[in-house]
Tab-separated table of C-alpha atoms (C1' of nucleotides) in Angstrom:
chain	number	residue	atom	x	y	z
E	241	MET	CA	-17.175	5.430	-13.681
E	242	GLY	CA	-19.908	3.423	-12.473
E	243	GLN	CA	-19.118	1.859	-9.309
E	244	ASP	CA	-19.428	4.777	-7.073
E	245	ASP	CA	-23.276	3.969	-5.968
E	246	GLU	CA	-24.356	3.440	-2.787
E	247	THR	CA	-23.555	-0.249	-2.730
E	248	THR	CA	-19.920	0.574	-2.922
E	249	ARG	CA	-18.169	-0.197	0.437
E	250	LYS	CA	-15.683	2.038	2.004
E	251	GLY	CA	-13.523	2.170	5.025
E	252	PRO	CA	-11.460	-0.593	6.745
E	253	TRP	CA	-11.186	-3.996	4.738
E	254	THR	CA	-12.488	-7.125	6.621
E	255	GLU	CA	-10.733	-10.251	6.576
E	256	ASN	CA	-13.343	-11.769	4.480
E	257	GLU	CA	-12.702	-9.179	1.881
E	258	ASP	CA	-9.135	-9.528	2.096
E	259	PHE	CA	-9.228	-13.325	1.409
E	260	GLN	CA	-11.580	-12.689	-1.543
E	261	LEU	CA	-9.224	-10.114	-2.891
E	262	VAL	CA	-6.241	-12.367	-2.579
E	263	PHE	CA	-8.002	-15.247	-4.265
E	264	TYR	CA	-9.167	-13.107	-7.195
E	265	VAL	CA	-5.597	-11.705	-7.666
E	266	HIS	CA	-4.178	-14.949	-7.799
E	267	MET	CA	-6.813	-15.834	-10.394
E	268	PHE	CA	-6.417	-12.877	-12.711
E	269	GLY	CA	-3.340	-11.339	-11.661
E	270	ASP	CA	-2.658	-7.732	-10.404
E	271	ARG	CA	-3.710	-5.596	-13.369
E	272	ARG	CA	-7.318	-5.772	-13.937
E	273	TRP	CA	-8.494	-4.205	-10.930
E	274	ASP	CA	-11.854	-2.994	-12.304
E	275	PHE	CA	-12.505	-6.370	-13.553
E	276	ILE	CA	-11.411	-8.005	-10.200
E	277	ALA	CA	-13.710	-5.588	-8.331
E	278	LYS	CA	-16.665	-6.679	-10.524
E	279	VAL	CA	-16.266	-10.460	-10.711
E	280	SER	CA	-15.202	-10.911	-7.178
E	281	GLY	CA	-18.192	-9.545	-5.813
E	282	LEU	CA	-16.654	-7.112	-3.531
E	283	LYS	CA	-18.375	-3.949	-3.105
E	284	ARG	CA	-15.270	-2.202	-3.662
E	285	THR	CA	-14.018	-0.103	-6.671
E	286	GLY	CA	-11.133	-1.341	-8.653
E	287	LYS	CA	-8.962	1.409	-7.135
E	288	SER	CA	-9.966	0.606	-3.790
E	289	CYS	CA	-8.856	-3.106	-4.542
E	290	ARG	CA	-5.813	-2.289	-6.096
E	291	LEU	CA	-4.805	-0.172	-3.141
E	292	ARG	CA	-5.603	-2.742	-0.623
E	293	TRP	CA	-3.218	-5.184	-2.702
E	294	VAL	CA	-0.508	-2.943	-3.057
E	295	ASN	CA	-0.390	-1.515	0.353
E	296	TYR	CA	-1.112	-4.408	2.360
E	297	LEU	CA	-1.995	-7.772	0.852
E	298	ASN	CA	0.896	-8.093	-1.515
E	299	PRO	CA	2.996	-10.954	-0.046
E	300	GLY	CA	6.351	-9.106	-1.179
E	301	LEU	CA	5.757	-6.442	1.399
E	302	LYS	CA	7.859	-5.816	4.509
E	303	ARG	CA	6.173	-4.717	7.390
E	304	GLY	CA	7.238	-2.784	10.293
E	305	LYS	CA	9.527	0.314	10.824
E	306	LEU	CA	12.097	1.382	8.188
E	307	ALA	CA	15.555	0.138	8.774
E	308	PRO	CA	18.356	2.625	9.068
E	309	HIS	CA	19.657	2.037	5.723
E	310	GLU	CA	16.259	2.407	4.212
E	311	GLU	CA	15.835	5.808	6.020
E	312	ARG	CA	19.073	6.936	4.535
E	313	LEU	CA	18.033	5.764	1.165
E	314	VAL	CA	14.712	7.518	1.437
E	315	LEU	CA	16.545	10.843	2.284
E	316	GLU	CA	18.794	10.333	-0.390
E	317	LEU	CA	16.359	9.553	-3.147
E	318	HIS	CA	13.928	12.257	-1.901
E	319	SER	CA	16.718	14.884	-2.295
E	320	LYS	CA	16.984	13.361	-5.735
E	321	TYR	CA	13.195	12.888	-6.830
E	322	GLY	CA	11.460	14.991	-4.293
E	323	ASN	CA	7.787	13.800	-3.549
E	324	ARG	CA	8.043	11.287	-6.210
E	325	TRP	CA	7.036	8.394	-3.814
E	326	SER	CA	6.305	5.704	-6.200
E	327	LYS	CA	9.693	6.091	-7.600
E	328	ILE	CA	11.524	6.222	-4.234
E	329	ALA	CA	9.466	3.257	-3.513
E	330	ARG	CA	10.918	1.228	-6.287
E	331	LYS	CA	14.103	1.562	-4.996
E	332	LEU	CA	13.104	0.157	-1.586
E	333	PRO	CA	12.036	-3.515	-2.109
E	334	GLY	CA	8.936	-4.356	-0.218
E	335	ARG	CA	8.140	-0.683	0.874
E	336	THR	CA	5.296	1.022	-0.782
E	337	ASP	CA	4.916	4.581	-1.808
E	338	ASN	CA	2.234	4.959	1.009
E	339	GLU	CA	4.572	3.813	3.674
E	340	ILE	CA	7.383	6.078	2.327
E	341	LYS	CA	4.923	8.887	2.247
E	342	ASN	CA	4.008	8.267	5.821
E	343	TYR	CA	7.306	7.795	6.988
E	344	TRP	CA	8.533	11.190	5.499
E	345	ARG	CA	5.449	13.008	6.596
E	346	THR	CA	5.817	12.010	10.180
E	347	HIS	CA	9.345	12.512	10.283
E	348	MET	CA	9.592	15.789	8.596
E	349	ARG	CA	6.796	17.062	11.100
E	350	LYS	CA	9.032	15.809	13.770
E	351	LYS	CA	12.146	17.578	12.450
E	352	ALA	CA	9.949	20.813	11.846
E	353	GLN	CA	9.156	20.672	15.535
E	354	GLU	CA	12.515	20.160	16.464
E	355	LYS	CA	13.653	22.862	14.178
E	356	LYS	CA	11.341	25.141	16.049
E	357	LYS	CA	12.651	24.194	19.408
E	358	THR	CA	16.233	24.547	18.570
E	359	ALA	CA	15.545	27.813	16.806
E	360	SER	CA	13.673	29.152	19.918
E	361	GLY	CA	16.071	27.155	22.661
E	362	SER	CA	19.700	26.596	22.885
E	363	PRO	CA	21.565	25.549	19.677
E	364	ALA	CA	23.796	23.129	21.672
E	365	LEU	CA	23.516	19.578	21.132
E	366	SER	CA	20.152	18.981	22.383
E	367	PRO	CA	17.103	16.748	22.352
E	368	SER	CA	17.393	16.458	18.482
E	369	LEU	CA	20.681	14.697	18.907
E	370	SER	CA	19.314	11.742	20.355
E	371	GLN	CA	16.497	11.727	17.784
E	372	CYS	CA	19.082	11.719	15.317
E	373	SER	CA	21.052	8.878	16.514
E	374	SER	CA	17.982	6.977	17.008
E	375	SER	CA	17.079	7.148	13.365
E	376	SER	CA	20.586	7.738	12.557
E	377	SER	CA	19.837	9.732	9.461
E	378	ILE	CA	17.100	12.344	9.973
E	379	CYS	CA	19.603	15.011	10.741
E	380	THR	CA	19.276	17.581	7.827
E	381	SER	CA	17.450	20.751	8.213
E	382	ASN	CA	16.343	20.870	4.783
E	383	PRO	CA	14.591	17.869	3.314
E	384	THR	CA	15.482	18.403	0.057
E	385	ALA	CA	19.130	19.350	0.425
E	386	THR	CA	21.433	17.462	-1.635
E	387	SER	CA	24.165	17.361	1.176
E	388	ILE	CA	22.508	14.640	3.297
E	389	PRO	CA	24.841	13.603	6.019
E	390	MET	CA	25.238	10.045	5.738
E	391	ILE	CA	25.918	8.347	8.809
E	392	GLU	CA	27.311	5.034	8.334
E	393	THR	CA	26.013	2.622	10.607
E	394	LYS	CA	27.157	-1.091	10.544
E	395	GLU	CA	23.886	-1.856	12.005
E	396	ARG	CA	21.921	-4.049	9.652
E	397	SER	CA	18.093	-4.336	10.077
E	398	PHE	CA	16.650	-7.608	10.424
E	399	TYR	CA	14.713	-6.793	7.371
E	400	ASP	CA	18.061	-6.503	5.462
E	401	THR	CA	18.781	-9.906	5.270
E	402	GLY	CA	16.847	-11.009	2.124
E	403	GLY	CA	13.258	-10.450	2.499
E	404	VAL	CA	11.161	-10.662	-0.467
E	405	GLU	CA	12.179	-8.158	-3.108
E	406	ARG	CA	9.929	-6.759	-5.468
E	407	SER	CA	12.088	-7.546	-8.372
E	408	PHE	CA	9.150	-6.651	-10.525
E	409	TYR	CA	10.190	-3.148	-10.320
E	410	ASP	CA	13.799	-3.660	-10.326
E	411	SER	CA	15.737	-6.510	-11.730
E	412	GLY	CA	13.096	-9.053	-12.653
E	413	ALA	CA	14.971	-11.549	-10.548
E	414	THR	CA	12.665	-13.441	-8.368
E	415	ARG	CA	13.538	-14.291	-4.936
E	416	VAL	CA	12.366	-16.463	-2.170
E	417	SER	CA	13.100	-15.311	1.109
E	418	ASP	CA	13.638	-17.114	4.266
E	419	SER	CA	10.395	-17.949	5.398
E	420	SER	CA	10.889	-17.403	8.982
E	421	GLU	CA	11.896	-13.939	8.439
E	422	GLU	CA	8.933	-13.595	5.968
E	423	GLN	CA	6.545	-14.441	8.875
E	424	GLU	CA	7.662	-11.487	10.718
E	425	GLY	CA	4.640	-9.148	10.938
E	426	TYR	CA	2.605	-11.092	8.510
E	427	CYS	CA	0.296	-12.407	11.214
E	428	GLY	CA	-2.957	-11.286	9.301
E	429	MET	CA	-1.972	-12.430	5.974
E	430	ASP	CA	-0.356	-15.511	7.318
E	431	GLU	CA	-3.698	-16.873	8.112
E	432	ILE	CA	-4.985	-15.825	4.690
E	433	TRP	CA	-1.992	-17.859	2.990
E	434	LYS	CA	-2.648	-20.711	5.233
E	435	GLU	CA	-6.459	-20.769	4.410
E	436	LEU	CA	-5.706	-20.409	0.725
E	437	ASP	CA	-3.423	-23.289	0.995
E	438	LEU	CA	-6.182	-25.375	2.930
E	439	LEU	CA	-8.580	-24.543	-0.109
E	440	GLU	CA	-9.091	-26.774	-3.110
E	441	VAL	CA	-7.272	-23.816	-4.638
E	442	ASP	CA	-4.305	-26.215	-4.374
E	443	SER	CA	-4.987	-27.016	-8.204
E	444	MET	CA	-3.740	-23.438	-8.770
E	445	LYS	CA	-0.639	-24.102	-6.719
E	446	PRO	CA	1.699	-24.679	-9.731
E	447	PHE	CA	0.940	-21.241	-10.889
E	448	PHE	CA	1.085	-19.585	-7.907
E	449	ASP	CA	3.828	-19.042	-5.202
E	450	PRO	CA	2.516	-16.327	-2.708
E	451	TYR	CA	6.249	-15.681	-1.864
E	452	SER	CA	7.439	-15.343	-5.364
E	453	GLU	CA	7.142	-12.194	-7.488
E	454	ILE	CA	3.723	-10.660	-7.550
E	455	ALA	CA	2.609	-11.753	-10.973
E	456	PRO	CA	1.996	-8.895	-13.470
E	457	SER	CA	2.345	-11.941	-16.036
E	458	LEU	CA	0.960	-14.828	-14.101
E	459	PRO	CA	1.046	-17.906	-16.120
E	460	TRP	CA	-2.469	-18.345	-15.868
E	461	ASP	CA	-2.913	-15.100	-17.221
E	462	SER	CA	-1.385	-16.066	-20.362
E	463	CYS	CA	-3.013	-19.394	-20.345
E	464	LEU	CA	-6.486	-17.790	-19.818
E	465	SER	CA	-5.874	-15.096	-22.312
E	466	THR	CA	-5.347	-17.625	-24.960
E	467	SER	CA	-8.798	-18.988	-24.596
E	468	TRP	CA	-10.596	-15.949	-23.360
E	469	THR	CA	-11.581	-12.866	-24.800
E	470	MET	CA	-12.326	-10.208	-22.398
E	471	ASP	CA	-16.033	-10.489	-22.849
E	472	GLY	CA	-15.925	-14.401	-22.313
E	473	GLN	CA	-13.758	-13.789	-19.416
E	474	GLU	CA	-16.358	-11.659	-17.620
E	475	GLU	CA	-18.964	-14.165	-18.448
E	476	PHE	CA	-16.877	-17.049	-17.418
E	477	ALA	CA	-15.885	-15.288	-14.117
E	478	GLU	CA	-19.262	-14.339	-13.329
E	479	ASN	CA	-20.571	-17.788	-13.758
E	480	THR	CA	-17.683	-19.717	-12.050
E	481	PHE	CA	-15.809	-17.600	-9.668
E	482	HIS	CA	-18.696	-15.568	-8.338
E	483	LEU	CA	-19.999	-18.667	-6.626
E	484	THR	CA	-16.571	-19.161	-5.138
E	485	SER	CA	-16.529	-15.754	-3.443
E	486	LYS	CA	-19.824	-16.808	-2.218
E	487	GLN	CA	-18.468	-19.992	-0.801
E	488	PHE	CA	-15.901	-17.986	0.913
E	489	SER	CA	-18.406	-15.837	2.760
E	490	SER	CA	-20.751	-18.560	3.471
E	491	GLY	CA	-18.609	-21.753	4.015
E	492	PHE	CA	-15.114	-20.838	4.883
E	493	ILE	CA	-15.405	-17.942	6.914
E	494	ASP	CA	-17.780	-17.708	9.973
B	177	DA	C1'	-6.789	4.910	36.227
B	178	DA	C1'	-7.862	8.711	33.146
B	179	DC	C1'	-6.633	11.989	29.788
B	180	DG	C1'	-4.232	14.104	25.984
B	181	DA	C1'	-0.527	14.207	22.711
B	182	DC	C1'	1.671	12.004	19.345
B	183	DC	C1'	2.884	8.439	16.038
B	184	DA	C1'	2.173	4.793	12.520
B	185	DC	C1'	-0.671	3.256	9.476
B	186	DA	C1'	-4.648	2.437	6.327
B	187	DA	C1'	-7.598	4.423	3.308
B	188	DC	C1'	-9.854	7.849	0.322
B	189	DC	C1'	-9.888	11.698	-3.013
B	190	DG	C1'	-8.807	14.079	-7.030
B	191	DC	C1'	-5.910	14.474	-10.610
B	192	DC	C1'	-3.268	13.047	-14.796
B	193	DA	C1'	-1.511	9.563	-17.898
B	194	DC	C1'	-2.039	5.946	-20.739
B	195	DT	C1'	-4.657	2.945	-23.832
B	196	DA	C1'	-8.160	1.002	-26.723
B	197	DA	C1'	-12.296	1.759	-29.461
W	177	DG	C1'	-7.877	12.882	-33.500
W	178	DT	C1'	-11.293	12.193	-29.805
W	179	DT	C1'	-13.233	10.180	-26.024
W	180	DA	C1'	-14.361	7.030	-22.172
W	181	DG	C1'	-12.473	3.810	-19.393
W	182	DT	C1'	-8.679	2.569	-16.095
W	183	DG	C1'	-4.839	2.644	-13.435
W	184	DG	C1'	-1.200	5.072	-11.038
W	185	DC	C1'	0.192	8.709	-8.173
W	186	DG	C1'	0.534	12.238	-4.696
W	187	DG	C1'	-1.965	14.675	-1.185
W	188	DT	C1'	-4.922	14.424	2.765
W	189	DT	C1'	-7.405	12.586	6.411
W	190	DG	C1'	-9.273	9.287	9.616
W	191	DT	C1'	-8.244	5.882	13.291
W	192	DG	C1'	-6.293	2.939	16.495
W	193	DG	C1'	-2.220	2.289	19.582
W	194	DT	C1'	1.307	3.956	22.455
W	195	DC	C1'	3.527	6.948	25.813
W	196	DG	C1'	3.923	10.544	29.038
W	197	DT	C1'	1.600	13.087	32.453
DNA sequence: AACGACCACAACCGCCACTAA
DNA sequence: GTTAGTGGCGGTTGTGGTCGT
Protein backbone atom coordinates (compact mmCIF):
# COMPACT_ATOMS: atom_id res chain seq x y z
CA MET A 1 0.00 0.00 0.00
CA GLY A 2 2.40 2.28 -1.24
CA GLN A 3 3.55 4.56 1.45
CA ASP A 4 5.93 2.28 3.17
CA ASP A 5 9.02 3.43 1.41
CA GLU A 6 12.07 4.83 3.04
CA THR A 7 10.62 8.34 3.07
CA THR A 8 7.95 7.29 5.50
CA ARG A 9 8.61 8.65 8.93
CA LYS A 10 8.28 6.53 12.02
CA GLY A 11 8.65 7.05 15.71
CA PRO A 12 7.51 9.85 17.94
CA TRP A 13 5.52 12.68 16.43
CA THR A 14 6.91 16.16 16.50
CA GLU A 15 4.91 19.20 17.51
CA ASN A 16 5.05 20.35 13.95
CA GLU A 17 3.58 17.13 12.68
CA ASP A 18 0.86 17.25 15.30
CA PHE A 19 0.02 20.75 14.28
CA GLN A 20 -0.23 19.82 10.66
CA LEU A 21 -2.30 16.76 11.33
CA VAL A 22 -4.76 18.67 13.48
CA PHE A 23 -5.13 21.22 10.77
CA TYR A 24 -5.82 18.70 8.05
CA VAL A 25 -8.19 16.70 10.17
CA HIS A 26 -10.15 19.87 10.69
CA MET A 27 -10.10 20.42 6.99
CA PHE A 28 -11.11 16.99 5.83
CA GLY A 29 -12.60 15.23 8.81
CA ASP A 30 -11.36 12.18 10.59
CA ARG A 31 -12.17 9.51 8.09
CA ARG A 32 -9.93 9.83 5.07
CA TRP A 33 -6.65 9.05 6.66
CA ASP A 34 -4.79 8.00 3.60
CA PHE A 35 -5.92 11.11 1.84
CA ILE A 36 -4.90 13.27 4.77
CA ALA A 37 -1.54 11.58 4.97
CA LYS A 38 -0.94 12.36 1.33
CA VAL A 39 -2.11 15.93 1.08
CA SER A 40 -0.69 17.05 4.38
CA GLY A 41 2.81 16.40 3.25
CA LEU A 42 3.37 14.45 6.43
CA LYS A 43 5.66 11.56 5.74
CA ARG A 44 3.39 9.29 7.69
CA THR A 45 1.03 6.54 6.70
CA GLY A 46 -2.67 7.06 6.96
CA LYS A 47 -2.72 4.51 9.69
CA SER A 48 -0.14 6.37 11.65
CA CYS A 49 -2.09 9.60 11.27
CA ARG A 50 -5.26 7.97 12.42
CA LEU A 51 -3.58 6.47 15.43
CA ARG A 52 -2.01 9.75 16.41
CA TRP A 53 -5.34 11.49 16.16
CA VAL A 54 -7.38 8.85 17.89
CA ASN A 55 -4.98 8.26 20.73
CA TYR A 56 -3.53 11.65 21.31
CA LEU A 57 -4.70 14.64 19.32
CA ASN A 58 -8.42 14.15 19.47
CA PRO A 59 -9.75 17.02 21.59
CA GLY A 60 -12.36 14.78 23.12
CA LEU A 61 -9.81 12.73 24.96
CA LYS A 62 -9.41 12.73 28.67
CA ARG A 63 -5.92 12.46 29.96
CA GLY A 64 -4.50 11.05 33.10
CA LYS A 65 -5.30 8.10 35.24
CA LEU A 66 -8.54 6.24 35.05
CA ALA A 67 -10.97 7.29 37.74
CA PRO A 68 -12.16 4.63 40.15
CA HIS A 69 -15.52 4.40 38.49
CA GLU A 70 -13.82 4.03 35.15
CA GLU A 71 -11.67 1.26 36.51
CA ARG A 72 -14.76 -0.50 37.74
CA LEU A 73 -16.39 -0.06 34.40
CA VAL A 74 -13.38 -1.49 32.61
CA LEU A 75 -13.46 -4.55 34.81
CA GLU A 76 -17.13 -4.98 34.32
CA LEU A 77 -16.98 -4.53 30.59
CA HIS A 78 -13.96 -6.75 30.22
CA SER A 79 -15.79 -9.53 31.95
CA LYS A 80 -18.53 -8.99 29.41
CA TYR A 81 -16.59 -8.42 26.22
CA GLY A 82 -13.13 -9.81 26.86
CA ASN A 83 -10.33 -8.11 25.03
CA ARG A 84 -12.61 -6.09 22.81
CA TRP A 85 -10.87 -2.92 23.76
CA SER A 86 -12.52 -0.66 21.26
CA LYS A 87 -15.91 -1.83 22.40
CA ILE A 88 -14.98 -1.17 25.98
CA ALA A 89 -13.54 2.19 25.08
CA ARG A 90 -16.80 3.29 23.53
CA LYS A 91 -18.44 2.96 26.91
CA LEU A 92 -15.82 5.17 28.45
CA PRO A 93 -16.14 8.61 26.94
CA GLY A 94 -12.81 10.21 26.31
CA ARG A 95 -10.84 7.04 26.75
CA THR A 96 -9.15 5.18 23.95
CA ASP A 97 -8.85 1.48 23.39
CA ASN A 98 -5.10 1.88 23.63
CA GLU A 99 -5.37 3.53 26.99
CA ILE A 100 -7.63 0.88 28.36
CA LYS A 101 -5.49 -1.83 26.90
CA ASN A 102 -2.44 -0.35 28.56
CA TYR A 103 -4.27 0.02 31.80
CA TRP A 104 -5.46 -3.54 31.75
CA ARG A 105 -2.09 -4.89 30.89
CA THR A 106 -0.34 -3.01 33.65
CA HIS A 107 -2.88 -3.87 36.28
CA MET A 108 -3.25 -7.46 35.32
CA ARG A 109 0.47 -7.83 35.52
CA LYS A 110 0.43 -6.23 38.89
CA LYS A 111 -2.32 -8.53 39.96
CA ALA A 112 -0.52 -11.57 38.66
CA GLN A 113 2.47 -10.63 40.70
CA GLU A 114 0.36 -10.14 43.77
CA LYS A 115 -1.28 -13.44 43.19
CA LYS A 116 2.10 -15.08 43.07
CA LYS A 117 3.08 -13.40 46.28
CA THR A 118 -0.06 -14.29 48.13
CA ALA A 119 0.09 -17.83 46.84
CA SER A 120 3.58 -18.30 48.17
CA GLY A 121 3.25 -16.11 51.22
CA SER A 122 0.64 -15.59 53.87
CA PRO A 123 -2.95 -15.56 52.71
CA ALA A 124 -3.79 -12.87 55.17
CA LEU A 125 -4.83 -9.41 54.21
CA SER A 126 -1.57 -8.32 52.89
CA PRO A 127 0.01 -5.83 50.60
CA SER A 128 -2.58 -6.57 48.00
CA LEU A 129 -5.24 -5.04 50.12
CA SER A 130 -3.72 -1.66 50.04
CA GLN A 131 -3.40 -1.97 46.32
CA CYS A 132 -7.01 -2.92 46.04
CA SER A 133 -8.20 -0.09 48.12
CA SER A 134 -6.15 2.38 46.26
CA SER A 135 -7.64 1.40 42.99
CA SER A 136 -10.83 0.37 44.66
CA SER A 137 -11.55 -2.26 42.12
CA ILE A 138 -8.69 -4.44 41.07
CA CYS A 139 -9.53 -7.16 43.48
CA THR A 140 -10.57 -10.17 41.54
CA SER A 141 -8.17 -12.94 40.92
CA ASN A 142 -9.78 -13.77 37.65
CA PRO A 143 -9.95 -10.95 35.19
CA THR A 144 -12.73 -12.51 33.26
CA ALA A 145 -14.75 -13.53 36.24
CA THR A 146 -18.30 -12.38 36.05
CA SER A 147 -18.54 -11.79 39.73
CA ILE A 148 -16.58 -8.66 40.06
CA PRO A 149 -16.71 -7.15 43.45
CA MET A 150 -18.02 -3.72 42.96
CA ILE A 151 -16.76 -1.56 45.70
CA GLU A 152 -18.97 1.43 45.86
CA THR A 153 -17.01 4.56 46.24
CA LYS A 154 -18.68 7.85 46.71
CA GLU A 155 -15.48 9.26 45.48
CA ARG A 156 -15.89 11.05 42.23
CA SER A 157 -13.08 11.57 39.90
CA PHE A 158 -12.27 15.06 38.85
CA TYR A 159 -12.80 13.73 35.39
CA ASP A 160 -16.28 12.75 36.21
CA THR A 161 -17.67 16.19 36.09
CA GLY A 162 -18.58 16.49 32.53
CA GLY A 163 -15.47 16.29 30.50
CA VAL A 164 -15.86 16.12 26.77
CA GLU A 165 -17.81 13.10 25.84
CA ARG A 166 -17.28 11.21 22.70
CA SER A 167 -20.89 11.17 21.91
CA PHE A 168 -20.01 10.13 18.41
CA TYR A 169 -19.88 6.64 19.76
CA ASP A 170 -22.71 6.82 22.16
CA SER A 171 -25.58 9.19 22.15
CA GLY A 172 -24.80 11.61 19.45
CA ALA A 173 -25.41 14.44 21.86
CA THR A 174 -22.69 16.98 21.70
CA ARG A 175 -21.38 18.37 24.88
CA VAL A 176 -19.09 21.18 25.57
CA SER A 177 -17.23 20.79 28.78
CA ASP A 178 -16.12 23.26 31.30
CA SER A 179 -13.04 24.54 29.62
CA SER A 180 -11.08 24.91 32.82
CA GLU A 181 -11.39 21.23 33.33
CA GLU A 182 -10.72 20.55 29.75
CA GLN A 183 -7.38 22.17 30.15
CA GLU A 184 -6.34 19.53 32.58
CA GLY A 185 -3.52 17.63 31.02
CA TYR A 186 -3.85 19.25 27.69
CA CYS A 187 -0.70 21.22 27.87
CA GLY A 188 0.71 20.19 24.53
CA MET A 189 -2.49 20.28 22.62
CA ASP A 190 -3.46 23.50 24.21
CA GLU A 191 -0.66 25.15 22.45
CA ILE A 192 -1.74 23.68 19.21
CA TRP A 193 -5.32 24.84 19.62
CA LYS A 194 -4.10 28.26 20.54
CA GLU A 195 -1.88 28.42 17.54
CA LEU A 196 -4.70 27.29 15.35
CA ASP A 197 -6.77 30.07 16.77
CA LEU A 198 -4.10 32.54 15.95
CA LEU A 199 -3.88 31.41 12.41
CA GLU A 200 -6.02 32.77 9.68
CA VAL A 201 -7.78 29.50 10.03
CA ASP A 202 -10.34 31.62 11.74
CA SER A 203 -12.28 31.54 8.58
CA MET A 204 -12.90 27.90 9.28
CA LYS A 205 -14.03 28.55 12.80
CA PRO A 206 -17.74 28.46 12.18
CA PHE A 207 -17.26 24.89 11.09
CA PHE A 208 -14.96 23.78 13.76
CA ASP A 209 -15.23 23.75 17.47
CA PRO A 210 -12.27 21.89 18.88
CA TYR A 211 -14.20 20.99 21.97
CA SER A 212 -17.22 19.75 20.22
CA GLU A 213 -17.65 16.30 18.90
CA ILE A 214 -15.02 14.97 16.64
CA ALA A 215 -16.46 15.49 13.32
CA PRO A 216 -17.10 12.40 11.33
CA SER A 217 -19.46 14.55 9.39
CA LEU A 218 -17.87 17.90 9.56
CA PRO A 219 -19.99 20.48 7.86
CA TRP A 220 -17.26 21.36 5.45
CA ASP A 221 -17.04 17.74 4.64
CA SER A 222 -20.43 17.82 3.09
CA CYS A 223 -19.87 21.27 1.71
CA LEU A 224 -16.74 20.20 0.01
CA SER A 225 -18.12 16.95 -1.17
CA THR A 226 -20.79 18.76 -3.07
CA SER A 227 -18.30 20.57 -5.17
CA TRP A 228 -15.44 18.12 -5.20
CA THR A 229 -15.04 14.78 -6.65
CA MET A 230 -12.45 12.68 -4.96
CA ASP A 231 -10.10 13.36 -7.81
CA GLY A 232 -10.79 17.02 -7.71
CA GLN A 233 -10.28 16.97 -4.01
CA GLU A 234 -6.87 15.57 -4.33
CA GLU A 235 -5.90 18.08 -6.94
CA PHE A 236 -7.31 20.95 -5.04
CA ALA A 237 -5.69 19.86 -1.84
CA GLU A 238 -2.36 19.33 -3.47
CA ASN A 239 -2.46 22.78 -4.93
CA THR A 240 -3.91 24.67 -2.06
CA PHE A 241 -3.24 23.02 1.25
CA HIS A 242 0.11 21.56 0.69
CA LEU A 243 1.29 25.09 0.55
CA THR A 244 -0.26 25.70 3.88
CA SER A 245 1.61 22.85 5.44
CA LYS A 246 4.80 24.29 4.14
CA GLN A 247 3.87 27.56 5.69
CA PHE A 248 3.49 25.74 8.95
CA SER A 249 6.93 24.36 8.87
CA SER A 250 8.62 27.44 7.60
CA GLY A 251 6.57 30.25 8.93
CA PHE A 252 4.72 29.37 12.06
CA ILE A 253 7.03 26.98 13.72
CA ASP A 254 10.61 27.68 14.38
C1' DA B 1 24.09 10.65 43.51
C1' DA B 2 23.71 6.33 40.96
C1' DC B 3 21.35 2.50 39.73
C1' DG B 4 17.76 -0.73 38.74
C1' DA B 5 12.82 -1.94 38.82
C1' DC B 6 8.55 -0.66 37.71
C1' DC B 7 4.91 1.92 35.48
C1' DA B 8 2.44 4.62 32.05
C1' DC B 9 2.13 5.92 27.70
C1' DA B 10 3.02 6.22 22.70
C1' DA B 11 3.63 3.96 18.60
C1' DC B 12 4.18 0.09 15.39
C1' DC B 13 2.84 -4.34 13.30
C1' DG B 14 -0.04 -7.72 11.43
C1' DC B 15 -4.43 -9.29 10.66
C1' DC B 16 -9.22 -8.78 9.54
C1' DA B 17 -13.44 -6.46 7.78
C1' DC B 18 -15.52 -3.45 4.83
C1' DT B 19 -16.28 -1.10 0.52
C1' DA B 20 -15.91 0.57 -4.06
C1' DA B 21 -14.41 -0.45 -8.60
C1' DG C 1 -17.94 -12.65 -7.57
C1' DT C 2 -13.25 -10.84 -7.20
C1' DT C 3 -9.82 -7.78 -5.87
C1' DA C 4 -7.31 -3.79 -4.21
C1' DG C 5 -7.41 -0.11 -1.08
C1' DT C 6 -8.37 1.53 3.32
C1' DG C 7 -9.69 1.75 8.08
C1' DG C 8 -10.18 -0.51 12.52
C1' DC C 9 -8.66 -3.54 16.03
C1' DG C 10 -5.82 -6.27 19.18
C1' DG C 11 -1.20 -7.56 20.39
C1' DT C 12 3.26 -6.15 21.24
C1' DT C 13 7.30 -3.35 21.86
C1' DG C 14 9.97 0.82 22.91
C1' DT C 15 10.83 4.73 25.77
C1' DG C 16 10.78 8.15 29.30
C1' DG C 17 9.59 9.16 34.01
C1' DT C 18 9.25 7.92 38.84
C1' DC C 19 10.31 5.58 42.91
C1' DG C 20 12.83 2.76 46.07
C1' DT C 21 17.30 1.04 47.45
